Amino acid sequence: MFILVNLKAYDCNPVAVAAAAADVAEETGARIAVAPQAARISAVAATGVETWAQHVSPVEHGSHTGSTHAAAVERTGAVGTLLNHSENRQKLADIDASLNGAESEGLETVVCANNPDQIAAATALDPDAVAVEPPELIGGDESVATADPDIVTDAVEAAGSVDEGVDVFCGAGIATGEDVAAARDLGADGVLLASGVALADDPEAVLRDLVSPL
Amino acid sequence: MFILVNLKAYDCNPVAVAAAAADVAEETGARIAVAPQAARISAVAATGVETWAQHVSPVEHGSHTGSTHAAAVERTGAVGTLLNHSENRQKLADIDASLNGAESEGLETVVCANNPDQIAAATALDPDAVAVEPPELIGGDESVATADPDIVTDAVEAAGSVDEGVDVFCGAGIATGEDVAAARDLGADGVLLASGVALADDPEAVLRDLVSPL
Amino acid sequence: MFILVNLKAYDCNPVAVAAAAADVAEETGARIAVAPQAARISAVAATGVETWAQHVSPVEHGSHTGSTHAAAVERTGAVGTLLNHSENRQKLADIDASLNGAESEGLETVVCANNPDQIAAATALDPDAVAVEPPELIGGDESVATADPDIVTDAVEAAGSVDEGVDVFCGAGIATGEDVAAARDLGADGVLLASGVALADDPEAVLRDLVSPL
Amino acid sequence: MFILVNLKAYDCNPVAVAAAAADVAEETGARIAVAPQAARISAVAATGVETWAQHVSPVEHGSHTGSTHAAAVERTGAVGTLLNHSENRQKLADIDASLNGAESEGLETVVCANNPDQIAAATALDPDAVAVEPPELIGGDESVATADPDIVTDAVEAAGSVDEGVDVFCGAGIATGEDVAAARDLGADGVLLASGVALADDPEAVLRDLVSPL
């Protein structure tokens, strides 16, 4: 199971969260990555944690002011990127172009989507993984794996019907090791977390709990 | 073969083009539809031609100022809609929502896309048809079916790998019956046209030529 | 005072609302306009009511699939258009281009904005009027003129500081003649309404009440 | 005169350009800033050069995946930000929100716009400066100050008619000290540059020439 912690634009200390994640990953052997704001990638990567971007723009090198170019995040230490997060929905053509940009820089890719139909569509674009996050559960108190287990199994089936080789993650409301185990048992290959870790009083304790069933 | 004439925001007489299309369709038995600006749907539909919308918004009834609601275009005479045209690219989640809105009003749907990967993704959202239009050929002098025949056969294959039941159209540069026949021979179930008919001196003559091989 | 009734994408009978507005306007001499979905403009205009578009696209004639071209709405009977409604926020450059498109077709223009600073900015683009609608009050039970009177007077002042010749409207929560009178007393030249009329059991009765203080 | 070098998503070495700019600024006393990709802000700021962001998102702290939060760029060393660049046009309401976000973090702000009307609108939002860049001249061989001097003087007048306290910059095609002097003589308080410096064989030589008339 891959644990991907999205720091969004939270008012948190990204380096402290990253250091905690690096420690827990090293001690437990679990795969944990942290996705900070683009401006913080170099500081987060310096902790040794696996570092991801939250987004890369659908552009090649050139005149693209305000973009987040795949090369810039890769050069500063990112090894993967989220795309099409529900807080940053992209045009279909732009997801395709962002994937091409990310892949040309060797970044691993996870395309998010709302529901199994969109998961199938995202899978057809051939990312490394897709992630289903029901928008109504994001930031909530109940885990997607218990609140809506069918959406996870349906997403796994939808992705598999298009391409068996694309991993499936799930996210929304995941906060404990029990939630991670439930997601795994539903067929997920990873989970997306955000506030549950980023805004925790003790991110390291949360992370230890999250990976405990693995 | 389905002939879909997109009037875009051209400076043309939509009713005259529609009347010509209605005449040619009736006389030849060919299926020809015309997609005008939303404001012109009722006038175009009054000619008796099969009438389509150029787009419907990803919204249900409610507070959506400036939207193009599926019910509004259906009530005024449209029986289908284009979605995600290269001049009106939509977010993946919005294509899904626009499809749901269109289908709930009984509209036939065609989702456009740039390339075979995006065609596969669009097919996964389960529209009635998908349409491949290479952006670099749109509005040009050479037909997609001769300039880039592989993109048509690749699109047919990509769609078929996801769902055999979804039709595949192609567009860009199609101007003559020969182009329509070439598209058909590559496996397309229909063609999208625009300026070649809408801005022709004699749209009826162009349409007669277009359907001549059918 | 100008009474502009925005039908959004409501599940209402636009022709019935328009007919009621036409009757009340004729009997009372009040200026009342109705802004339906683009597809319904011709049917609404046929009632004789002053008809507006909810939006026009920032484009000239040409290849703009899915746009709402100013000429198309003007040809079907619209005499004005809203722009930049809070449900359809536009880029600054696109408000400017939409204004140019609307004006070249002789459409009257109202640019909406959230707050006095944005009202001043909108005024600088030289529309016929600007309209302040606090997003948090739209669709609510309390009128902007009583819930936040300062925003109306501040908007009037902000617009006037840039160009005295641009009218100022207000909207959000307006439902009664008392609300209209309050808006007028704060310096507004018109009001925007939506659900209060469009979804009323008896739109004509609501409209008669709205114009009663005028 | 303020010289702001926008590195866009160019395939250049941002640290080398920044180091050159830092050297020239120190030696000549000219004010030169460099705006890299967000991911490169910390590396660029480490050279000692005045560092700007190319954009900040219209968001506060919270759930905004893929955003460029003002705090993140400020914490990594940026002291200012461009907004609404022609390659990154923003909604009017979002320019306002981005300005609020930038100002709350103490960032200096420059809002770009296409023409004098939009410059007046941008000025009404009360940034520190506005910048006029005619889109058709961006990336071209001729300086805005010689190709279209009226747009600069009109922008200065438009901004001044709204608020005398907002500086006016210009950009597009500026490549030499002569161009900078011409911009200054037209009333500009600064210039925006991009490829002329970022993609130069010898950025330091270009910068020395640019500041030579100051």
PDB file of C-alpha atoms in Angstrom, chain A residues 84 89-97 100 111-115 117-118 120-122 124-126 161-162, chain B residues 84 89-97 100 111-115 117-118 120-122 124-126 161-162:
ATOM      1  CA  ASN A  84      -6.965  16.278 -11.760  1.00  0.00           C
ATOM      2  CA  ARG A  89     -10.167  19.550 -11.965  1.00  0.00           C
ATOM      3  CA  GLN A  90      -8.580  19.550 -15.403  1.00  0.00           C
ATOM      4  CA  LYS A  91      -9.877  19.392 -18.923  1.00  0.00           C
ATOM      5  CA  LEU A  92      -9.667  15.933 -20.455  1.00  0.00           C
ATOM      6  CA  ALA A  93      -7.177  17.168 -23.058  1.00  0.00           C
ATOM      7  CA  ASP A  94      -5.085  18.811 -20.335  1.00  0.00           C
ATOM      8  CA  ILE A  95      -4.922  15.659 -18.202  1.00  0.00           C
ATOM      9  CA  ASP A  96      -3.527  13.940 -21.284  1.00  0.00           C
ATOM     10  CA  ALA A  97      -0.994  16.721 -21.862  1.00  0.00           C
ATOM     11  CA  ASN A 100       2.790  13.484 -21.254  1.00  0.00           C
ATOM     12  CA  VAL A 111      -4.947  10.813 -11.882  1.00  0.00           C
ATOM     13  CA  CYS A 112      -7.821  11.488  -9.472  1.00  0.00           C
ATOM     14  CA  ALA A 113     -11.488  11.143 -10.386  1.00  0.00           C
ATOM     15  CA  ASN A 114     -14.903  11.324  -8.740  1.00  0.00           C
ATOM     16  CA  ASN A 115     -16.547   8.068  -9.691  1.00  0.00           C
ATOM     17  CA  ASP A 117     -16.915   6.061 -14.946  1.00  0.00           C
ATOM     18  CA  GLN A 118     -14.357   8.823 -14.656  1.00  0.00           C
ATOM     19  CA  ALA A 120     -12.253   4.219 -16.364  1.00  0.00           C
ATOM     20  CA  ALA A 121     -11.728   7.318 -18.492  1.00  0.00           C
ATOM     21  CA  ALA A 122      -8.640   8.307 -16.509  1.00  0.00           C
ATOM     22  CA  ALA A 124      -7.563   4.983 -20.581  1.00  0.00           C
ATOM     23  CA  LEU A 125      -5.034   7.822 -20.536  1.00  0.00           C
ATOM     24  CA  ASP A 126      -2.457   5.382 -19.133  1.00  0.00           C
ATOM     25  CA  SER A 161     -11.795  -3.345 -17.357  1.00  0.00           C
ATOM     26  CA  VAL A 162      -9.710  -0.797 -19.263  1.00  0.00           C
TER      27      VAL A 162
ATOM     28  CA  ASN B  84     -15.970  18.756 -25.427  1.00  0.00           C
ATOM     29  CA  ARG B  89     -12.756  21.746 -24.083  1.00  0.00           C
ATOM     30  CA  GLN B  90     -14.358  20.538 -20.855  1.00  0.00           C
ATOM     31  CA  LYS B  91     -13.055  19.160 -17.609  1.00  0.00           C
ATOM     32  CA  LEU B  92     -13.282  15.375 -17.398  1.00  0.00           C
ATOM     33  CA  ALA B  93     -15.775  15.631 -14.530  1.00  0.00           C
ATOM     34  CA  ASP B  94     -17.850  18.121 -16.509  1.00  0.00           C
ATOM     35  CA  ILE B  95     -18.016  15.925 -19.611  1.00  0.00           C
ATOM     36  CA  ASP B  96     -19.425  13.234 -17.317  1.00  0.00           C
ATOM     37  CA  ALA B  97     -21.957  15.648 -15.811  1.00  0.00           C
ATOM     38  CA  ASN B 100     -25.743  12.838 -17.521  1.00  0.00           C
ATOM     39  CA  VAL B 111     -17.996  13.605 -27.221  1.00  0.00           C
ATOM     40  CA  CYS B 112     -15.139  15.071 -29.246  1.00  0.00           C
ATOM     41  CA  ALA B 113     -11.472  14.421 -28.507  1.00  0.00           C
ATOM     42  CA  ASN B 114      -8.052  15.155 -29.974  1.00  0.00           C
ATOM     43  CA  ASN B 115      -6.415  11.770 -30.236  1.00  0.00           C
ATOM     44  CA  ASP B 117      -6.054   8.038 -26.013  1.00  0.00           C
ATOM     45  CA  GLN B 118      -8.606  10.737 -25.315  1.00  0.00           C
ATOM     46  CA  ALA B 120     -10.714   5.825 -25.338  1.00  0.00           C
ATOM     47  CA  ALA B 121     -11.248   7.985 -22.250  1.00  0.00           C
ATOM     48  CA  ALA B 122     -14.323   9.627 -23.758  1.00  0.00           C
ATOM     49  CA  ALA B 124     -15.411   5.083 -21.103  1.00  0.00           C
ATOM     50  CA  LEU B 125     -17.938   7.778 -20.160  1.00  0.00           C
ATOM     51  CA  ASP B 126     -20.509   5.976 -22.337  1.00  0.00           C
ATOM     52  CA  SER B 161     -11.196  -1.594 -27.041  1.00  0.00           C
ATOM     53  CA  VAL B 162     -13.272   0.130 -24.363  1.00  0.00           C
TER      54      VAL B 162
END
